[in-house]
Amino acid sequence: MPETMRAIRLTGPVDIDGLIVSDVPIPEVRPGWVRIHVMAFGVNESEVTSRKGESGPDFSLPRILGIEAVGVVDAVGDGVHLAPGQKVASLMGGLGRTIDGSYAEYTVVDAANVIPFDTDLGWDVVGALPEMLQTAHGAITTGLRLAAGQRILIHGGTSTVGLTAIAIAHQLGATVIATTRAPASIDLLKRVGADYALIDDERLSETVAEIAPTGVDGVLEFVSAHSLPAMLALIRAGGTVCFIGSLADEWTIAQFSPFEIPNGVHLTSYAGRASDLPTDALARYLAAIEAGTLKIVIAGVYSGLDEVATAHRAFEGERRPGKNVVVLAAT
């Protein structure tokens, strides 16, 4: 085993060209933790924010970025019942924020945040999944408790998690209404599973009411906190609006009154943790992706740590729908 590995380790905020690979010590495994030989990872908004020095107080430097990883178990600490060579995913638990993350050949994580899996899918596909699959699954099952036959509105459907949520809700047997501000994305929303793909304009509430006159059962809100009052008005009594994030970077509503929530309607949020994506759920999704019944959108695949800067440039500049994935192993 060599003593060093290749990684992108930041000591301060940098622009994209500052995402430079260097040699750093391979991290030691400790009791209850797992060392993963990283095979692939997705690029996330959180990592862009951290690179720019704009993260919250839970992020610290120096740091190897990367909030999610897939790979194989390289070594385990005492008390961990995983075998070397087992394929695993890891996310959350401070990865890439309070502990070093996945922009490296190896990363060490708490075993509580490791999900084992087996699949014949390539690392280019699996690398796209952990963060967006966990968030979409958790929002639908924990946030909304959505059931087959119910109607869900996904406000901000072309976001990475939004597209995944459309696919999961469709597979669950829900009627899926999804929105976009780009007419060119209508076909994409339908392709991943939307029964109705709507332009997010001033007529949106009226159009949704025509589709669901008695109200939808649930809304996943990805666009803005400022959209919440309008979304609450579209929900049937007993239904739920779940706030996931803000593409518009509007996270709060000034002087919001709880009395703006209609009688009998629920308002919640979802942030999630790795354990919200159980091993059996991940296995079902992987099997569905293999079978072609669950559609995952990948924006681009980049080969090796030297291409991380290119992946960040595509993420910020092109904004193509879907996940940007960096692969460190042959697919």
mmCIF file of C-alpha atoms in Angstrom:
data_model
loop_
_atom_site.group_PDB
_atom_site.id
_atom_site.type_symbol
_atom_site.label_atom_id
_atom_site.label_comp_id
_atom_site.label_asym_id
_atom_site.label_seq_id
_atom_site.Cartn_x
_atom_site.Cartn_y
_atom_site.Cartn_z
ATOM 1 C CA MET A 1 0.000 0.000 0.000
ATOM 2 C CA PRO A 2 1.523 3.368 -0.954
ATOM 3 C CA GLU A 3 1.733 6.108 1.661
ATOM 4 C CA THR A 4 0.263 8.864 -0.506
ATOM 5 C CA MET A 5 -2.682 9.342 -2.853
ATOM 6 C CA ARG A 6 -3.804 11.897 -5.428
ATOM 7 C CA ALA A 7 -6.430 14.353 -4.166
ATOM 8 C CA ILE A 8 -7.725 17.897 -4.553
ATOM 9 C CA ARG A 9 -7.100 19.524 -1.190
ATOM 10 C CA LEU A 10 -8.004 23.165 -0.690
ATOM 11 C CA THR A 11 -6.327 25.410 1.865
ATOM 12 C CA GLY A 12 -8.454 28.425 0.991
ATOM 13 C CA PRO A 13 -11.087 29.655 -1.490
ATOM 14 C CA VAL A 14 -10.114 29.196 -5.155
ATOM 15 C CA ASP A 15 -11.517 29.754 -8.604
ATOM 16 C CA ILE A 16 -12.082 26.771 -10.879
ATOM 17 C CA ASP A 17 -8.470 26.688 -12.034
ATOM 18 C CA GLY A 18 -7.436 26.278 -8.400
ATOM 19 C CA LEU A 19 -8.834 22.737 -8.341
ATOM 20 C CA ILE A 20 -5.353 21.241 -8.608
ATOM 21 C CA VAL A 21 -4.388 17.646 -7.888
ATOM 22 C CA SER A 22 -1.600 17.024 -5.398
ATOM 23 C CA ASP A 23 -0.191 14.138 -3.375
ATOM 24 C CA VAL A 24 -1.436 13.816 0.209
ATOM 25 C CA PRO A 25 -1.162 11.053 2.834
ATOM 26 C CA ILE A 26 -3.626 8.184 2.517
ATOM 27 C CA PRO A 27 -5.995 8.515 5.509
ATOM 28 C CA GLU A 28 -5.828 5.925 8.266
ATOM 29 C CA VAL A 29 -8.925 3.937 9.147
ATOM 30 C CA ARG A 30 -10.113 3.947 12.772
ATOM 31 C CA PRO A 31 -12.635 1.978 14.857
ATOM 32 C CA GLY A 32 -16.156 2.198 13.439
ATOM 33 C CA TRP A 33 -14.976 3.760 10.189
ATOM 34 C CA VAL A 34 -14.426 2.544 6.628
ATOM 35 C CA ARG A 35 -11.771 3.440 4.072
ATOM 36 C CA ILE A 36 -13.223 3.562 0.578
ATOM 37 C CA HIS A 37 -11.230 3.304 -2.630
ATOM 38 C CA VAL A 38 -13.146 5.978 -4.541
ATOM 39 C CA MET A 39 -14.323 4.985 -8.014
ATOM 40 C CA ALA A 40 -16.637 7.884 -8.860
ATOM 41 C CA PHE A 41 -18.490 10.879 -7.430
ATOM 42 C CA GLY A 42 -20.972 13.510 -8.507
ATOM 43 C CA VAL A 43 -20.385 17.259 -8.566
ATOM 44 C CA ASN A 44 -22.757 19.208 -6.324
ATOM 45 C CA GLU A 45 -23.747 22.830 -5.679
ATOM 46 C CA SER A 46 -22.441 22.491 -2.123
ATOM 47 C CA GLU A 47 -18.929 21.830 -3.420
ATOM 48 C CA VAL A 48 -19.025 24.852 -5.708
ATOM 49 C CA THR A 49 -20.127 26.998 -2.780
ATOM 50 C CA SER A 50 -17.350 25.601 -0.589
ATOM 51 C CA ARG A 51 -14.740 26.137 -3.296
ATOM 52 C CA LYS A 52 -15.719 29.790 -3.444
ATOM 53 C CA GLY A 53 -15.471 30.187 0.343
ATOM 54 C CA GLU A 54 -19.197 30.819 0.729
ATOM 55 C CA SER A 55 -20.179 27.791 2.865
ATOM 56 C CA GLY A 56 -21.662 27.949 6.333
ATOM 57 C CA PRO A 57 -19.794 27.443 9.612
ATOM 58 C CA ASP A 58 -19.989 23.640 9.340
ATOM 59 C CA PHE A 59 -17.361 23.790 6.565
ATOM 60 C CA SER A 60 -13.717 24.146 7.488
ATOM 61 C CA LEU A 61 -10.358 24.388 5.713
ATOM 62 C CA PRO A 62 -8.041 22.808 4.778
ATOM 63 C CA ARG A 63 -10.384 20.314 3.158
ATOM 64 C CA ILE A 64 -10.710 17.713 0.427
ATOM 65 C CA LEU A 65 -14.077 18.495 -1.171
ATOM 66 C CA GLY A 66 -16.726 15.972 -2.211
ATOM 67 C CA ILE A 67 -19.961 15.251 -0.315
ATOM 68 C CA GLU A 68 -20.670 11.861 -1.917
ATOM 69 C CA ALA A 69 -18.705 8.871 -3.169
ATOM 70 C CA VAL A 70 -19.071 5.396 -4.604
ATOM 71 C CA GLY A 71 -16.315 2.833 -4.582
ATOM 72 C CA VAL A 72 -15.115 -0.337 -2.911
ATOM 73 C CA VAL A 73 -14.188 -1.017 0.693
ATOM 74 C CA ASP A 74 -10.411 -0.887 1.071
ATOM 75 C CA ALA A 75 -10.109 -1.331 4.853
ATOM 76 C CA VAL A 76 -12.358 -1.309 7.909
ATOM 77 C CA GLY A 77 -11.886 -0.353 11.534
ATOM 78 C CA ASP A 78 -12.790 -2.448 14.539
ATOM 79 C CA GLY A 79 -16.501 -3.161 14.827
ATOM 80 C CA VAL A 80 -17.290 -2.754 11.120
ATOM 81 C CA HIS A 81 -18.764 -5.788 9.363
ATOM 82 C CA LEU A 82 -17.975 -4.995 5.742
ATOM 83 C CA ALA A 83 -15.591 -7.010 3.606
ATOM 84 C CA PRO A 84 -12.828 -5.440 1.512
ATOM 85 C CA GLY A 85 -13.956 -5.274 -2.100
ATOM 86 C CA GLN A 86 -17.612 -4.663 -1.245
ATOM 87 C CA LYS A 87 -19.165 -1.941 -3.418
ATOM 88 C CA VAL A 88 -20.451 0.925 -1.298
ATOM 89 C CA ALA A 89 -21.882 4.426 -1.455
ATOM 90 C CA SER A 90 -21.323 7.137 1.143
ATOM 91 C CA LEU A 91 -22.753 10.590 1.699
ATOM 92 C CA MET A 92 -23.705 13.052 4.423
ATOM 93 C CA GLY A 93 -22.107 12.854 7.865
ATOM 94 C CA GLY A 94 -19.924 15.901 7.197
ATOM 95 C CA LEU A 95 -18.255 14.334 4.147
ATOM 96 C CA GLY A 96 -16.349 17.025 2.288
ATOM 97 C CA ARG A 97 -17.291 19.604 4.903
ATOM 98 C CA THR A 98 -16.091 18.654 8.377
ATOM 99 C CA ILE A 99 -14.158 15.582 7.213
ATOM 100 C CA ASP A 100 -12.218 15.064 3.990
ATOM 101 C CA GLY A 101 -14.380 14.041 1.071
ATOM 102 C CA SER A 102 -14.370 12.210 -2.232
ATOM 103 C CA TYR A 103 -12.146 14.335 -4.494
ATOM 104 C CA ALA A 104 -9.438 11.783 -3.779
ATOM 105 C CA GLU A 105 -8.387 8.214 -4.464
ATOM 106 C CA TYR A 106 -9.361 7.218 -0.917
ATOM 107 C CA THR A 107 -11.686 8.602 1.721
ATOM 108 C CA VAL A 108 -12.450 7.486 5.282
ATOM 109 C CA VAL A 109 -16.049 7.701 6.527
ATOM 110 C CA ASP A 110 -18.180 6.659 9.475
ATOM 111 C CA ALA A 111 -19.656 3.208 8.795
ATOM 112 C CA ALA A 112 -23.083 4.624 9.734
ATOM 113 C CA ASN A 113 -22.963 6.628 6.492
ATOM 114 C CA VAL A 114 -22.021 3.707 4.237
ATOM 115 C CA ILE A 115 -24.573 1.870 2.076
ATOM 116 C CA PRO A 116 -23.418 -1.434 0.550
ATOM 117 C CA PHE A 117 -24.712 -2.482 -2.857
ATOM 118 C CA ASP A 118 -24.161 -4.879 -5.744
ATOM 119 C CA THR A 119 -24.812 -3.986 -9.354
ATOM 120 C CA ASP A 120 -23.450 -4.455 -12.860
ATOM 121 C CA LEU A 121 -24.036 -0.783 -13.661
ATOM 122 C CA GLY A 122 -20.918 1.185 -14.543
ATOM 123 C CA TRP A 123 -19.310 3.588 -12.095
ATOM 124 C CA ASP A 124 -20.325 6.424 -14.424
ATOM 125 C CA VAL A 125 -23.981 5.680 -13.620
ATOM 126 C CA VAL A 126 -23.610 4.686 -9.974
ATOM 127 C CA GLY A 127 -21.456 7.747 -9.314
ATOM 128 C CA ALA A 128 -24.409 9.985 -10.153
ATOM 129 C CA LEU A 129 -26.741 8.446 -7.610
ATOM 130 C CA PRO A 130 -26.034 8.810 -3.863
ATOM 131 C CA GLU A 131 -26.922 12.415 -3.090
ATOM 132 C CA MET A 132 -29.727 12.937 -5.609
ATOM 133 C CA LEU A 133 -31.263 9.494 -5.041
ATOM 134 C CA GLN A 134 -31.165 9.810 -1.253
ATOM 135 C CA THR A 135 -32.709 13.298 -1.331
ATOM 136 C CA ALA A 136 -35.465 12.400 -3.799
ATOM 137 C CA HIS A 137 -36.282 9.124 -2.042
ATOM 138 C CA GLY A 138 -36.316 10.730 1.401
ATOM 139 C CA ALA A 139 -38.424 13.685 0.277
ATOM 140 C CA ILE A 140 -41.035 11.405 -1.275
ATOM 141 C CA THR A 141 -41.149 8.722 1.422
ATOM 142 C CA THR A 142 -40.373 10.714 4.582
ATOM 143 C CA GLY A 143 -41.384 14.237 3.574
ATOM 144 C CA LEU A 144 -44.599 13.471 1.689
ATOM 145 C CA ARG A 145 -45.296 9.804 2.479
ATOM 146 C CA LEU A 146 -46.537 9.590 -1.087
ATOM 147 C CA ALA A 147 -48.593 6.543 -2.105
ATOM 148 C CA ALA A 148 -49.533 4.977 -5.415
ATOM 149 C CA GLY A 149 -52.483 6.703 -7.039
ATOM 150 C CA GLN A 150 -51.810 10.068 -5.391
ATOM 151 C CA ARG A 151 -50.983 13.268 -7.263
ATOM 152 C CA ILE A 152 -47.672 15.065 -6.749
ATOM 153 C CA LEU A 153 -46.494 18.443 -8.033
ATOM 154 C CA ILE A 154 -42.733 18.806 -8.416
ATOM 155 C CA HIS A 155 -42.023 22.533 -8.600
ATOM 156 C CA GLY A 156 -38.619 22.858 -10.241
ATOM 157 C CA GLY A 157 -38.574 19.572 -12.102
ATOM 158 C CA THR A 158 -35.405 20.099 -14.115
ATOM 159 C CA SER A 159 -33.213 20.330 -11.019
ATOM 160 C CA THR A 160 -31.050 17.250 -10.509
ATOM 161 C CA VAL A 161 -33.093 16.032 -7.528
ATOM 162 C CA GLY A 162 -36.311 17.144 -9.198
ATOM 163 C CA LEU A 163 -35.677 14.885 -12.190
ATOM 164 C CA THR A 164 -34.901 11.994 -9.856
ATOM 165 C CA ALA A 165 -38.048 12.659 -7.827
ATOM 166 C CA ILE A 166 -40.131 12.577 -11.010
ATOM 167 C CA ALA A 167 -38.672 9.172 -11.873
ATOM 168 C CA ILE A 168 -39.227 7.754 -8.370
ATOM 169 C CA ALA A 169 -42.790 9.096 -8.059
ATOM 170 C CA HIS A 170 -43.631 7.700 -11.485
ATOM 171 C CA GLN A 171 -42.255 4.279 -10.528
ATOM 172 C CA LEU A 172 -44.259 4.425 -7.302
ATOM 173 C CA GLY A 173 -47.452 4.793 -9.315
ATOM 174 C CA ALA A 174 -48.258 8.431 -8.548
ATOM 175 C CA THR A 175 -49.608 10.926 -11.050
ATOM 176 C CA VAL A 176 -46.721 13.331 -11.574
ATOM 177 C CA ILE A 177 -47.076 17.017 -12.441
ATOM 178 C CA ALA A 178 -43.701 18.701 -13.012
ATOM 179 C CA THR A 179 -42.723 22.258 -13.873
ATOM 180 C CA THR A 180 -40.003 24.014 -15.803
ATOM 181 C CA ARG A 181 -39.387 27.561 -16.965
ATOM 182 C CA ALA A 182 -37.760 26.310 -20.178
ATOM 183 C CA PRO A 183 -40.063 25.081 -22.969
ATOM 184 C CA ALA A 184 -37.151 23.030 -24.330
ATOM 185 C CA SER A 185 -37.221 20.900 -21.151
ATOM 186 C CA ILE A 186 -40.833 19.759 -21.506
ATOM 187 C CA ASP A 187 -39.882 16.598 -23.404
ATOM 188 C CA LEU A 188 -37.194 15.745 -20.813
ATOM 189 C CA LEU A 189 -39.719 15.950 -17.957
ATOM 190 C CA LYS A 190 -42.074 13.605 -19.804
ATOM 191 C CA ARG A 191 -39.255 11.234 -20.699
ATOM 192 C CA VAL A 192 -38.282 10.665 -17.057
ATOM 193 C CA GLY A 193 -41.884 10.091 -15.988
ATOM 194 C CA ALA A 194 -43.989 13.263 -15.721
ATOM 195 C CA ASP A 195 -47.627 12.751 -16.666
ATOM 196 C CA TYR A 196 -48.029 16.516 -17.018
ATOM 197 C CA ALA A 197 -45.109 18.835 -17.851
ATOM 198 C CA LEU A 198 -46.038 22.484 -17.285
ATOM 199 C CA ILE A 199 -44.389 25.815 -17.957
ATOM 200 C CA ASP A 200 -43.869 27.689 -14.684
ATOM 201 C CA ASP A 201 -45.564 30.968 -15.540
ATOM 202 C CA GLU A 202 -48.293 33.207 -14.136
ATOM 203 C CA ARG A 203 -50.946 30.620 -15.095
ATOM 204 C CA LEU A 204 -49.318 27.730 -13.217
ATOM 205 C CA SER A 205 -51.750 27.672 -10.288
ATOM 206 C CA GLU A 206 -54.718 27.828 -12.625
ATOM 207 C CA THR A 207 -53.340 25.019 -14.816
ATOM 208 C CA VAL A 208 -52.630 22.750 -11.819
ATOM 209 C CA ALA A 209 -56.160 23.388 -10.508
ATOM 210 C CA GLU A 210 -57.567 22.272 -13.868
ATOM 211 C CA ILE A 211 -55.606 19.008 -13.603
ATOM 212 C CA ALA A 212 -56.401 18.450 -9.921
ATOM 213 C CA PRO A 213 -59.642 20.324 -9.071
ATOM 214 C CA THR A 214 -59.712 18.983 -5.502
ATOM 215 C CA GLY A 215 -56.025 19.702 -4.944
ATOM 216 C CA VAL A 216 -52.833 17.696 -5.244
ATOM 217 C CA ASP A 217 -51.731 15.335 -2.479
ATOM 218 C CA GLY A 218 -48.194 16.657 -2.219
ATOM 219 C CA VAL A 219 -45.767 19.265 -3.507
ATOM 220 C CA LEU A 220 -41.989 19.123 -3.575
ATOM 221 C CA GLU A 221 -40.724 22.716 -3.608
ATOM 222 C CA PHE A 222 -37.324 23.237 -5.248
ATOM 223 C CA VAL A 223 -37.664 26.790 -6.596
ATOM 224 C CA SER A 224 -37.962 29.235 -3.701
ATOM 225 C CA ALA A 225 -39.288 29.736 -0.195
ATOM 226 C CA HIS A 226 -41.268 32.604 -1.695
ATOM 227 C CA SER A 227 -43.232 30.036 -3.725
ATOM 228 C CA LEU A 228 -44.538 28.262 -0.629
ATOM 229 C CA PRO A 229 -47.789 30.260 -0.169
ATOM 230 C CA ALA A 230 -48.808 29.549 -3.770
ATOM 231 C CA MET A 231 -47.938 25.861 -3.392
ATOM 232 C CA LEU A 232 -49.886 25.584 -0.120
ATOM 233 C CA ALA A 233 -52.964 26.875 -1.928
ATOM 234 C CA LEU A 234 -52.793 23.947 -4.375
ATOM 235 C CA ILE A 235 -52.880 21.211 -1.703
ATOM 236 C CA ARG A 236 -55.954 19.240 -0.664
ATOM 237 C CA ALA A 237 -56.831 19.070 3.021
ATOM 238 C CA GLY A 238 -54.525 16.506 4.594
ATOM 239 C CA GLY A 239 -51.878 16.967 1.890
ATOM 240 C CA THR A 240 -48.300 18.179 2.371
ATOM 241 C CA VAL A 241 -45.895 20.714 0.908
ATOM 242 C CA CYS A 242 -42.271 19.704 1.450
ATOM 243 C CA PHE A 243 -39.550 22.334 1.023
ATOM 244 C CA ILE A 244 -36.355 20.777 -0.357
ATOM 245 C CA GLY A 245 -34.246 23.670 -1.594
ATOM 246 C CA SER A 246 -34.150 26.933 -3.459
ATOM 247 C CA LEU A 247 -32.902 27.188 -7.013
ATOM 248 C CA ALA A 248 -33.500 30.935 -6.699
ATOM 249 C CA ASP A 249 -31.388 31.073 -3.499
ATOM 250 C CA GLU A 250 -34.384 32.381 -1.517
ATOM 251 C CA TRP A 251 -34.447 30.336 1.675
ATOM 252 C CA THR A 252 -36.720 32.332 3.989
ATOM 253 C CA ILE A 253 -39.893 34.426 3.858
ATOM 254 C CA ALA A 254 -39.939 37.675 5.800
ATOM 255 C CA GLN A 255 -42.870 38.063 8.208
ATOM 256 C CA PHE A 256 -44.368 34.709 7.240
ATOM 257 C CA SER A 257 -47.375 33.876 9.422
ATOM 258 C CA PRO A 258 -48.307 30.268 10.260
ATOM 259 C CA PHE A 259 -51.890 31.304 9.612
ATOM 260 C CA GLU A 260 -50.996 31.459 5.919
ATOM 261 C CA ILE A 261 -51.007 27.643 5.995
ATOM 262 C CA PRO A 262 -54.541 26.529 4.994
ATOM 263 C CA ASN A 263 -56.562 24.520 7.491
ATOM 264 C CA GLY A 264 -55.620 20.852 7.431
ATOM 265 C CA VAL A 265 -52.652 21.312 5.098
ATOM 266 C CA HIS A 266 -49.160 20.306 6.233
ATOM 267 C CA LEU A 267 -45.892 22.180 5.628
ATOM 268 C CA THR A 268 -42.593 20.431 6.219
ATOM 269 C CA SER A 269 -39.006 20.293 4.952
ATOM 270 C CA TYR A 270 -36.500 17.586 4.170
ATOM 271 C CA ALA A 271 -32.727 17.624 4.547
ATOM 272 C CA GLY A 272 -32.092 13.958 5.171
ATOM 273 C CA ARG A 273 -29.287 11.606 6.121
ATOM 274 C CA ALA A 274 -27.679 8.526 4.590
ATOM 275 C CA SER A 275 -29.832 6.159 6.648
ATOM 276 C CA ASP A 276 -32.935 7.539 4.903
ATOM 277 C CA LEU A 277 -31.827 5.492 1.868
ATOM 278 C CA PRO A 278 -31.876 1.910 3.217
ATOM 279 C CA THR A 279 -29.839 -0.809 1.534
ATOM 280 C CA ASP A 280 -32.970 -2.547 0.210
ATOM 281 C CA ALA A 281 -34.291 0.697 -1.291
ATOM 282 C CA LEU A 282 -30.994 1.380 -3.063
ATOM 283 C CA ALA A 283 -31.005 -2.195 -4.370
ATOM 284 C CA ARG A 284 -34.516 -1.710 -5.806
ATOM 285 C CA TYR A 285 -33.520 1.507 -7.536
ATOM 286 C CA LEU A 286 -30.348 -0.013 -8.978
ATOM 287 C CA ALA A 287 -32.360 -2.943 -10.343
ATOM 288 C CA ALA A 288 -34.902 -0.551 -11.857
ATOM 289 C CA ILE A 289 -32.150 1.501 -13.510
ATOM 290 C CA GLU A 290 -30.642 -1.703 -14.905
ATOM 291 C CA ALA A 291 -34.071 -2.701 -16.240
ATOM 292 C CA GLY A 292 -34.641 0.734 -17.768
ATOM 293 C CA THR A 293 -37.753 1.430 -15.697
ATOM 294 C CA LEU A 294 -36.149 4.221 -13.636
ATOM 295 C CA LYS A 295 -34.689 7.030 -15.725
ATOM 296 C CA ILE A 296 -31.610 8.812 -14.377
ATOM 297 C CA VAL A 297 -30.308 11.903 -16.189
ATOM 298 C CA ILE A 298 -26.537 12.373 -16.452
ATOM 299 C CA ALA A 299 -25.316 15.685 -17.852
ATOM 300 C CA GLY A 300 -21.693 14.685 -18.385
ATOM 301 C CA VAL A 301 -19.009 12.191 -17.404
ATOM 302 C CA TYR A 302 -15.412 13.243 -16.739
ATOM 303 C CA SER A 303 -12.413 10.967 -16.388
ATOM 304 C CA GLY A 304 -10.035 11.335 -13.465
ATOM 305 C CA LEU A 305 -9.255 13.949 -10.827
ATOM 306 C CA ASP A 306 -7.551 16.103 -13.434
ATOM 307 C CA GLU A 307 -10.989 16.644 -15.004
ATOM 308 C CA VAL A 308 -12.681 17.923 -11.817
ATOM 309 C CA ALA A 309 -12.082 21.530 -12.889
ATOM 310 C CA THR A 310 -13.692 20.794 -16.262
ATOM 311 C CA ALA A 311 -16.669 19.226 -14.479
ATOM 312 C CA HIS A 312 -17.047 22.319 -12.270
ATOM 313 C CA ARG A 313 -16.831 24.551 -15.327
ATOM 314 C CA ALA A 314 -19.608 22.570 -17.031
ATOM 315 C CA PHE A 315 -21.699 22.596 -13.845
ATOM 316 C CA GLU A 316 -21.514 26.373 -13.505
ATOM 317 C CA GLY A 317 -21.506 27.346 -17.171
ATOM 318 C CA GLU A 318 -23.593 24.915 -19.183
ATOM 319 C CA ARG A 319 -26.221 24.051 -16.553
ATOM 320 C CA ARG A 320 -27.368 21.057 -18.570
ATOM 321 C CA PRO A 321 -30.072 19.049 -16.768
ATOM 322 C CA GLY A 322 -28.753 16.065 -14.869
ATOM 323 C CA LYS A 323 -25.696 15.088 -12.860
ATOM 324 C CA ASN A 324 -22.060 15.751 -13.700
ATOM 325 C CA VAL A 325 -19.995 12.705 -12.706
ATOM 326 C CA VAL A 326 -16.253 12.235 -12.265
ATOM 327 C CA VAL A 327 -15.047 8.648 -12.712
ATOM 328 C CA LEU A 328 -11.728 7.490 -11.278
ATOM 329 C CA ALA A 329 -12.019 3.895 -12.536
ATOM 330 C CA ALA A 330 -12.825 2.232 -15.830
ATOM 331 C CA THR A 331 -16.569 1.917 -16.472
#
